[in-house]
XYZ file of C-alpha atoms in Angstrom:
618
model
C 24.268 13.923 -46.548
C 22.821 16.495 -44.127
C 25.452 18.834 -42.594
C 24.859 19.987 -39.037
C 24.744 23.641 -38.040
C 28.032 23.356 -36.101
C 29.840 21.847 -39.144
C 28.497 24.592 -41.426
C 29.852 27.289 -39.102
C 33.221 25.466 -38.797
C 33.466 25.053 -42.562
C 32.789 28.806 -43.138
C 35.311 29.708 -40.420
C 38.045 27.603 -42.064
C 37.432 29.100 -45.504
C 37.445 32.652 -44.120
C 40.637 31.826 -42.220
C 42.262 30.646 -45.482
C 41.088 33.860 -47.200
C 42.632 35.974 -44.427
C 45.883 33.963 -44.633
C 45.980 34.352 -48.406
C 45.330 38.102 -48.147
C 48.069 38.393 -45.546
C 50.448 36.503 -47.804
C 49.705 38.920 -50.678
C 50.202 41.899 -48.379
C 53.546 40.567 -47.105
C 54.773 39.689 -50.637
C 54.247 43.301 -51.738
C 56.558 44.514 -49.014
C 59.422 42.706 -50.773
C 61.198 45.283 -52.953
C 62.853 42.532 -55.002
C 59.484 41.042 -55.979
C 58.435 40.519 -59.546
C 56.264 43.606 -60.129
C 54.666 42.039 -63.138
C 52.805 39.829 -60.674
C 51.173 42.852 -58.905
C 48.324 42.986 -61.380
C 47.572 39.287 -60.870
C 47.846 39.697 -57.101
C 45.404 42.586 -57.259
C 42.841 40.395 -58.980
C 43.488 37.568 -56.528
C 43.138 39.908 -53.564
C 39.875 41.311 -54.974
C 38.586 37.800 -55.560
C 39.494 36.809 -52.014
C 37.669 39.874 -50.658
C 34.550 39.036 -52.682
C 34.748 35.403 -51.561
C 35.090 36.501 -47.914
C 32.024 38.752 -48.222
C 29.990 35.961 -49.826
C 30.973 33.536 -47.066
C 30.064 36.080 -44.384
C 26.641 36.579 -46.002
C 26.101 32.798 -46.169
C 27.080 32.379 -42.505
C 24.731 35.215 -41.590
C 21.855 33.544 -43.456
C 22.624 30.185 -41.823
C 22.627 31.767 -38.365
C 19.366 33.595 -39.112
C 17.741 30.336 -40.279
C 18.937 28.504 -37.175
C 17.621 31.258 -34.904
C 14.212 31.039 -36.565
C 14.207 27.269 -36.011
C 15.144 27.749 -32.365
C 12.348 30.292 -31.877
C 9.838 27.982 -33.543
C 10.941 25.040 -31.381
C 10.739 27.137 -28.238
C 7.232 28.245 -29.212
C 6.140 24.649 -29.839
C 7.720 23.585 -26.555
C 5.828 26.333 -24.730
C 2.553 25.313 -26.388
C 3.096 21.651 -25.474
C 3.927 22.662 -21.917
C 0.728 24.724 -21.678
C -1.318 21.847 -23.116
C 0.215 19.367 -20.665
C -0.369 21.780 -17.757
C -4.015 22.241 -18.826
C -4.591 18.477 -18.962
C -3.008 17.933 -15.556
C -4.829 20.871 -13.948
C -8.203 19.638 -15.174
C -7.849 16.109 -13.863
C -9.749 15.340 -10.635
C -6.677 13.854 -8.930
C -3.969 15.815 -7.077
C -0.621 15.408 -8.933
C 2.909 16.389 -7.910
C 6.571 15.945 -8.892
C 9.352 16.274 -6.276
C 13.120 16.227 -6.430
C 14.928 13.463 -4.568
C 15.577 15.884 -1.703
C 11.830 16.488 -1.331
C 11.609 19.902 -3.045
C 8.507 20.297 -5.225
C 9.121 20.764 -8.942
C 5.497 20.700 -10.077
C 1.917 20.513 -8.705
C -1.517 20.854 -10.305
C -4.513 22.907 -9.154
C -6.062 19.995 -7.276
C -2.902 19.692 -5.199
C -3.132 23.412 -4.336
C -6.786 22.942 -3.293
C -5.977 19.837 -1.260
C -3.403 21.559 0.979
C -4.783 25.132 0.735
C -1.464 26.545 -0.473
C -0.750 28.268 -3.795
C 1.765 26.964 -6.300
C 4.125 29.838 -5.392
C 4.032 28.721 -1.756
C 4.884 25.094 -2.617
C 7.234 25.009 -5.637
C 10.866 24.901 -4.553
C 9.962 23.951 -0.995
C 9.570 20.659 0.876
C 6.535 19.323 2.723
C 8.165 20.331 6.007
C 7.898 23.999 4.947
C 4.077 24.092 4.894
C 2.826 20.952 6.699
C 3.064 19.767 10.329
C 6.257 17.831 10.988
C 4.557 14.515 11.783
C 2.570 14.669 8.514
C 5.560 15.784 6.455
C 7.679 12.966 7.945
C 5.147 10.383 6.759
C 5.189 11.772 3.195
C 8.996 11.948 3.176
C 9.334 8.333 4.381
C 7.015 7.099 1.638
C 9.072 9.047 -0.956
C 12.225 7.318 0.282
C 10.521 3.926 -0.033
C 9.848 4.643 -3.727
C 13.525 5.519 -4.260
C 14.591 2.309 -2.519
C 12.141 0.107 -4.414
C 12.938 1.695 -7.820
C 9.333 1.064 -8.857
C 5.793 2.374 -8.496
C 4.256 2.018 -4.999
C 0.678 2.452 -3.756
C 0.485 4.104 -0.347
C -2.570 4.888 1.788
C -2.414 8.381 3.302
C -4.756 10.382 5.576
C -5.140 14.113 4.881
C -7.106 16.465 7.160
C -9.818 18.437 5.325
C -12.447 20.959 6.443
C -15.091 18.207 6.771
C -12.729 15.855 8.598
C -9.947 13.424 7.686
C -9.952 11.983 4.157
C -8.208 8.791 3.088
C -6.223 8.825 -0.183
C -4.470 6.161 -2.238
C -1.249 7.756 -3.503
C 0.458 6.124 -6.490
C 4.115 7.228 -6.342
C 6.651 6.401 -9.050
C 10.295 7.266 -9.864
C 11.294 9.567 -12.758
C 14.600 8.915 -14.572
C 16.949 11.235 -16.459
C 18.622 10.473 -19.785
C 21.312 8.424 -18.017
C 18.751 6.235 -16.259
C 19.230 7.805 -12.824
C 16.319 8.772 -10.565
C 16.092 12.530 -10.392
C 12.523 13.004 -9.149
C 9.400 11.314 -7.745
C 5.930 11.694 -9.255
C 2.631 11.015 -7.534
C -1.118 10.851 -8.217
C -3.615 10.648 -5.310
C -7.206 9.343 -5.306
C -9.774 10.056 -2.566
C -11.152 6.726 -1.239
C -12.870 8.119 1.885
C -16.365 7.031 0.821
C -15.143 3.556 -0.064
C -13.550 3.219 3.375
C -16.796 4.297 5.040
C -18.738 1.730 3.026
C -16.296 -0.983 4.066
C -16.709 -0.020 7.720
C -20.516 0.059 7.338
C -20.449 -3.375 5.734
C -18.365 -4.751 8.622
C -20.836 -3.332 11.162
C -23.756 -4.884 9.273
C -21.981 -8.257 9.206
C -21.340 -8.057 12.962
C -25.014 -7.348 13.646
C -25.989 -10.130 11.247
C -23.786 -12.699 12.993
C -24.570 -11.589 16.563
C -28.371 -11.728 16.204
C -30.091 -14.362 18.372
C -32.792 -14.698 15.726
C -32.197 -16.549 12.492
C -31.161 -14.096 9.752
C -31.036 -15.314 6.166
C -30.372 -14.030 2.640
C -31.703 -16.426 -0.011
C -32.926 -16.842 -3.564
C -33.864 -20.414 -4.481
C -31.284 -21.501 -1.923
C -29.602 -20.060 1.124
C -26.942 -17.517 0.127
C -25.930 -16.238 3.544
C -26.953 -17.375 7.029
C -25.989 -16.386 10.567
C -24.872 -18.796 13.323
C -28.391 -18.924 14.825
C -29.580 -20.857 11.750
C -27.027 -23.633 12.153
C -27.646 -23.718 15.910
C -31.426 -24.042 15.461
C -31.457 -26.662 12.683
C -28.279 -28.547 13.593
C -26.725 -28.481 10.100
C -23.348 -26.972 9.267
C -23.252 -23.819 7.185
C -21.829 -25.739 4.214
C -24.670 -28.284 4.372
C -27.311 -25.547 4.360
C -25.708 -23.572 1.520
C -25.196 -26.617 -0.707
C -28.891 -27.423 -1.355
C -32.102 -25.547 -2.288
C -33.811 -24.401 0.909
C -36.999 -26.322 -0.047
C -35.051 -29.540 0.587
C -35.158 -28.681 4.304
C -38.876 -27.831 4.434
C -41.191 -30.409 6.005
C -42.912 -32.244 3.079
C -46.438 -31.312 4.170
C -45.463 -27.603 4.259
C -43.730 -27.422 0.845
C -46.890 -26.392 -1.036
C -47.726 -23.526 1.350
C -44.087 -22.428 1.289
C -44.076 -22.309 -2.530
C -47.225 -20.142 -2.463
C -45.567 -17.760 -0.010
C -42.426 -17.574 -2.176
C -44.578 -16.795 -5.225
C -46.200 -13.958 -3.275
C -42.779 -12.619 -2.309
C -41.757 -12.518 -5.971
C -44.565 -10.004 -6.564
C -42.907 -7.669 -4.061
C -45.267 -8.365 -1.142
C -43.857 -8.752 2.373
C -44.239 -11.859 4.505
C -45.054 -11.333 8.163
C -45.449 -14.172 10.685
C -45.500 -16.975 8.138
C -45.133 -20.369 9.793
C -43.785 -23.624 8.418
C -41.766 -26.588 9.609
C -38.117 -27.302 8.869
C -36.458 -30.703 9.128
C -33.525 -30.742 11.550
C -30.371 -32.797 11.054
C -31.423 -35.241 13.810
C -34.651 -36.028 11.912
C -36.959 -33.945 14.082
C -38.711 -30.812 12.837
C -39.114 -27.328 14.206
C -41.740 -24.686 13.637
C -40.250 -21.481 12.232
C -41.939 -18.062 12.234
C -40.802 -15.993 9.226
C -40.810 -12.308 8.369
C -39.406 -11.808 4.880
C -38.716 -8.817 2.641
C -38.013 -9.323 -1.092
C -35.748 -7.271 -3.342
C -37.390 -7.465 -6.816
C -34.361 -5.931 -8.521
C -32.032 -8.763 -7.449
C -34.480 -11.553 -6.664
C -33.000 -11.883 -3.180
C -35.068 -12.547 -0.062
C -34.054 -11.018 3.286
C -35.586 -12.910 6.206
C -35.702 -12.854 9.994
C -36.971 -16.077 11.564
C -37.549 -17.467 15.022
C -37.941 -20.963 16.402
C -41.533 -21.089 17.714
C -41.625 -24.841 18.318
C -41.990 -24.308 22.032
C -44.697 -21.721 21.478
C -46.553 -24.081 19.132
C -46.279 -26.807 21.713
C -47.607 -24.401 24.307
C -50.472 -23.473 21.993
C -51.328 -27.116 21.442
C -51.239 -27.682 25.150
C -53.470 -24.688 25.684
C -55.892 -26.043 23.075
C -56.097 -29.281 25.040
C -56.753 -27.325 28.186
C -59.636 -25.411 26.609
C -61.323 -28.674 25.566
C -61.410 -29.671 29.210
C -63.156 -26.461 30.280
C -66.538 -28.189 29.973
C -65.328 -30.907 32.338
C -63.680 -28.885 35.064
C -63.724 -25.136 35.784
C -60.697 -25.379 38.000
C -58.720 -27.097 35.237
C -59.380 -24.338 32.717
C -58.467 -21.740 35.343
C -55.141 -23.476 35.836
C -54.553 -23.431 32.100
C -55.293 -19.740 31.924
C -53.038 -18.888 34.789
C -50.198 -21.093 33.562
C -50.209 -19.853 29.978
C -46.918 -18.156 28.932
C -48.833 -15.413 27.085
C -51.981 -13.397 27.907
C -55.213 -15.402 27.514
C -58.536 -13.583 27.636
C -62.066 -15.033 27.618
C -65.046 -12.800 26.774
C -68.723 -13.455 26.246
C -70.951 -12.457 23.355
C -71.504 -9.019 24.949
C -67.796 -8.199 24.913
C -67.511 -8.613 28.705
C -64.342 -10.093 30.188
C -64.893 -13.508 31.814
C -61.301 -14.679 32.291
C -58.070 -12.676 32.604
C -54.891 -14.580 33.401
C -51.788 -13.442 35.281
C -49.812 -12.903 32.105
C -52.545 -10.514 30.895
C -52.159 -8.581 34.125
C -48.408 -8.275 33.481
C -48.730 -7.243 29.825
C -51.697 -4.850 30.105
C -51.220 -3.629 33.691
C -54.832 -4.223 34.719
C -55.538 -6.693 37.556
C -58.167 -9.370 37.302
C -60.423 -7.597 39.795
C -60.300 -4.376 37.766
C -61.492 -5.928 34.494
C -63.735 -8.943 35.176
C -67.333 -8.356 34.105
C -66.431 -5.164 32.212
C -66.247 -4.432 28.504
C -62.998 -5.501 26.807
C -62.808 -2.409 24.582
C -62.606 -0.140 27.633
C -59.245 -1.605 28.674
C -56.998 -2.931 25.887
C -58.417 -1.623 22.585
C -57.184 1.827 21.412
C -59.983 4.383 21.055
C -59.685 4.554 17.258
C -60.415 0.800 17.006
C -63.266 0.516 19.545
C -66.097 1.119 17.082
C -64.833 -1.463 14.581
C -64.466 -4.062 17.368
C -68.040 -3.516 18.587
C -69.439 -3.674 15.041
C -67.400 -6.816 14.331
C -68.920 -8.561 17.332
C -72.449 -7.488 16.298
C -71.816 -8.731 12.754
C -70.681 -12.134 14.001
C -73.706 -12.516 16.286
C -76.011 -11.805 13.331
C -74.248 -13.776 10.589
C -71.899 -16.199 12.329
C -69.086 -14.823 10.197
C -65.955 -13.299 11.683
C -62.814 -12.525 9.604
C -60.442 -13.093 12.536
C -61.956 -16.227 14.039
C -60.199 -19.572 13.753
C -57.502 -17.929 11.649
C -53.752 -17.584 11.968
C -52.615 -14.972 14.508
C -53.117 -11.432 13.260
C -51.055 -8.382 14.103
C -53.004 -5.508 15.698
C -52.445 -2.684 18.182
C -53.330 -2.804 21.897
C -53.090 -0.328 24.766
C -52.022 -0.894 28.390
C -53.045 0.788 31.620
C -50.360 3.458 31.211
C -51.804 4.430 27.815
C -48.931 2.961 25.814
C -49.912 1.533 22.426
C -47.923 -1.534 21.351
C -48.264 -4.352 18.763
C -49.682 -7.752 19.666
C -50.307 -11.027 17.867
C -53.927 -12.102 18.407
C -55.649 -15.397 17.702
C -59.396 -15.654 18.498
C -61.449 -18.852 18.662
C -65.183 -19.180 19.467
C -66.117 -21.556 22.272
C -69.618 -22.838 23.045
C -70.325 -23.876 26.617
C -73.797 -24.794 27.894
C -75.395 -23.198 24.825
C -73.550 -19.965 25.528
C -71.044 -18.474 23.105
C -67.659 -17.343 24.348
C -64.540 -16.111 22.635
C -61.055 -17.035 23.805
C -58.195 -14.812 22.740
C -54.549 -15.792 22.742
C -52.393 -12.688 22.902
C -48.685 -12.256 22.460
C -46.685 -9.069 22.951
C -44.694 -8.785 19.727
C -43.044 -5.449 20.481
C -39.584 -7.005 20.281
C -40.418 -8.912 17.086
C -41.791 -5.751 15.472
C -38.731 -3.816 16.540
C -36.505 -6.509 15.067
C -38.532 -6.441 11.845
C -38.124 -2.674 11.662
C -34.409 -3.013 12.346
C -34.179 -5.715 9.693
C -35.991 -3.482 7.225
C -33.567 -0.673 8.051
C -30.673 -3.079 7.468
C -32.228 -4.181 4.173
C -32.591 -0.555 3.123
C -28.998 0.157 4.098
C -27.765 -2.928 2.234
C -29.726 -1.823 -0.814
C -28.295 1.686 -0.602
C -24.771 0.252 -0.211
C -25.332 -1.984 -3.236
C -26.519 1.018 -5.244
C -23.501 3.057 -4.141
C -21.169 0.176 -5.057
C -22.854 -0.143 -8.454
C -22.442 3.596 -9.092
C -18.775 3.433 -8.025
C -18.096 0.439 -10.267
C -19.873 2.086 -13.215
C -18.134 5.434 -12.763
C -14.628 4.237 -11.937
C -12.040 5.017 -14.576
C -10.951 1.376 -14.989
C -12.623 -1.590 -16.643
C -13.872 -4.219 -14.173
C -15.044 -7.758 -14.957
C -16.150 -10.454 -12.516
C -16.309 -14.165 -13.373
C -17.953 -16.870 -11.249
C -16.520 -20.279 -10.360
C -17.710 -21.645 -13.746
C -15.559 -18.948 -15.410
C -18.595 -17.127 -16.737
C -18.675 -13.325 -16.720
C -21.386 -12.212 -14.299
C -20.527 -8.506 -14.082
C -18.792 -5.947 -16.254
C -18.899 -2.178 -15.930
C -19.310 0.294 -18.783
C -15.548 0.832 -19.141
C -15.035 -2.939 -19.544
C -17.786 -3.193 -22.177
C -16.236 -0.304 -24.112
C -12.802 -1.916 -23.860
C -14.069 -5.239 -25.292
C -16.411 -3.482 -27.716
C -19.574 -5.259 -26.497
C -22.903 -4.233 -24.953
C -23.839 -7.356 -22.981
C -21.662 -8.534 -20.064
C -22.067 -12.252 -20.810
C -20.585 -11.838 -24.324
C -17.186 -11.172 -22.742
C -14.984 -14.270 -22.509
C -12.983 -14.744 -19.276
C -9.985 -15.598 -21.447
C -8.883 -12.224 -22.820
C -6.992 -13.971 -25.644
C -10.401 -14.850 -27.150
C -10.722 -11.121 -27.937
C -7.158 -9.865 -28.312
C -3.552 -10.885 -28.837
C -1.543 -10.273 -25.674
C 2.208 -9.480 -25.718
C 4.922 -8.372 -23.326
C 5.817 -4.664 -23.561
C 8.482 -5.574 -26.146
C 5.476 -6.159 -28.508
C 7.040 -9.376 -29.766
C 6.825 -12.006 -27.044
C 3.373 -13.552 -26.532
C 2.225 -13.324 -22.943
C 1.508 -16.819 -21.440
C -2.209 -17.523 -20.912
C -1.599 -19.232 -17.546
C 0.060 -16.066 -16.182
C -2.860 -13.744 -16.982
C -4.701 -12.321 -13.923
C -7.976 -14.211 -14.523
C -6.277 -17.612 -14.630
C -4.083 -16.813 -11.635
C -7.045 -15.469 -9.632
C -8.887 -18.801 -10.002
C -5.763 -20.411 -8.538
C -5.999 -18.073 -5.548
C -3.180 -15.737 -6.618
C -3.268 -11.936 -6.441
C -1.747 -9.973 -9.333
C -1.092 -6.236 -9.518
C -0.536 -4.059 -12.601
C 0.719 -6.590 -15.171
C 2.024 -4.377 -18.012
C 1.035 -5.870 -21.399
C 0.360 -4.854 -24.981
C -3.145 -5.641 -26.305
C -3.537 -6.019 -30.076
C -7.023 -6.032 -31.646
C -6.719 -7.806 -35.027
C -10.149 -6.622 -36.206
C -9.642 -2.919 -35.446
C -5.888 -3.108 -36.102
C -5.495 -1.233 -32.824
C -2.814 -1.481 -30.132
C -3.230 -0.552 -26.484
C -0.886 -0.506 -23.488
C -2.808 -1.736 -20.405
C -2.269 -2.722 -16.770
C -4.089 -5.925 -15.720
C -4.765 -6.787 -12.063
C -6.603 -9.775 -10.588
C -8.103 -10.727 -7.258
C -9.736 -14.013 -6.140
C -12.972 -13.901 -4.120
C -12.682 -16.577 -1.422
C -15.519 -17.891 0.740
C -15.325 -18.942 4.388
C -14.150 -22.403 3.325
C -11.098 -20.901 1.591
C -12.556 -21.762 -1.788
C -12.309 -19.450 -4.796
C -15.895 -18.620 -5.791
C -15.177 -15.791 -8.230
C -12.418 -13.730 -9.794
C -12.204 -9.959 -10.305
C -10.005 -8.425 -13.000
C -9.377 -4.705 -13.523
C -8.170 -3.253 -16.822
C -6.455 0.133 -16.884
C -5.676 1.629 -20.286
C -2.361 3.493 -19.925
C -1.761 4.010 -23.640
C -2.272 7.751 -23.405
C -0.102 8.008 -20.295
C 2.710 6.082 -21.999
C 2.361 8.225 -25.112
C 2.396 11.344 -22.986
C 5.454 10.066 -21.146
C 7.300 9.449 -24.432
C 6.301 12.883 -25.741
C 7.477 14.453 -22.503
C 10.828 12.685 -22.763
C 11.176 13.707 -26.408
C 10.295 17.330 -25.587
C 12.761 17.340 -22.702
C 15.470 15.954 -24.974
C 14.825 18.657 -27.616
C 14.810 21.331 -24.958
C 18.156 20.157 -23.564
C 19.690 20.193 -27.038
C 18.341 23.645 -27.810
C 19.764 25.184 -24.691
C 23.156 23.648 -25.311
C 23.264 20.255 -23.626
C 24.772 17.156 -25.149
C 23.025 13.811 -25.015
C 25.164 12.920 -21.991
C 23.782 15.887 -20.028
C 27.075 17.967 -20.207
C 26.770 21.543 -21.410
C 28.484 22.405 -24.676
C 31.414 24.784 -24.010
């Protein structure tokens, strides 16, 4: 049986006390004159023996004390080393960390906390936030500390801290610290800067507002519509759910399906689509002509499109075509058609001279009819850098009868007005033979607004792509494992931390049911955690779970981990769960560190003379 240091000292003290008493008894007995003097010799030997015994005991006690002092020094050295190691770990983490007393006085901070508030550790330790921060800011921090004390559990609090480059938003995780008697004696906290994430959320909201407010049809699609704005449902008459439930080819007019498939195949090569026309079937059975401008994203396979209902324009074009056929019958009729056209219509002869110039052309180009009739077209609306190619194109057609822009779909080119402003137009040119004379009729449309919208859409696409890249980098670099499962409970996304946690390289090899990989227990390490209460299962039911503390046991590796599991459902506009997100935070090291810290604190208290109850030894 091991004897404690205190019992050894007490035992030596009692023996020495008995020796002193015995020596005193011998001394007193010799004072008696009537004593038996024959016993003096024996008493002398006894007294000598007692003296020797006393010296031996004193030497033993000295050695025991020396041994205990060496142990104390060794323990203090180990405690100091552990404290330095813990301080080094905390100082080198990227998150600000602090520990406060219940009254708000700081007990500990790391270097990041010093940097965050621009105050040294000497200026903060032993003081409260009110000593070095503005009152309104300090009050907020103090109130959140009190909430942690009231709740008796960890709380996540969003805080705003002013920095040199402006305000930064932090998520502070605050938690209570307990003494040996289970009473809260301090509050710990770890903060994480989420400023960039907040900015991305605000940018995403702005993009969604623009998307939904656009008068043009704006669509994100793959083989089916993924996201549409209200203009799409308004134009075609279907509800959003009806449009999202089927492949978009189901809504294309049957005669236009083949051309649409060819255009989609071109998009898959990375080429852009500009001013592609096809017909879509409306809910009432009618069809509408749609003008598309589409940009593909080869990395995701998504198509980003801006479209416009041009049914009225097509009807106008058809009407205008009928009018031109009647030119041979009645000059006045064709003049009326020209003047009534909603867009500029220009008629030139084979020498490039302007024969007709309608009112809309006057409005768009700024030149009146009297200023241009009988003069060369390229002197008025064709930019100088394109004049030579236009003249040569006309000469080539007159010689060969071949013109790349004749009887074709509208092409996009540049034009110039009277003020010298260059702007984009859509031009369709058709040859017309009247009385054995060749004329060319041009249908012009100012597409400045369309081009601007296309540029804006491209900018939005670029911004969305950049946001997606930023989100991917955040997900890949975050210190927690993240997995996402779709409505069929198939893993569609897992970051590097998740793959390392499950020990796989491919995302789709991870099973949504974590019990397929590990055994899951309550923190008591005995009770199996119910499958239906795990975050993934609860997320598919629409429930939100935060920081479920469980023990994960890997039978193959014979490895145990302490983790926090959280789950979130992703819900669409119809309040339907379309996916589930689960985060996995390995807190094994933190728990181990916490236990080591408690053990070190306990040893330290004992070494400096405290009992287990916290009372100092007298």
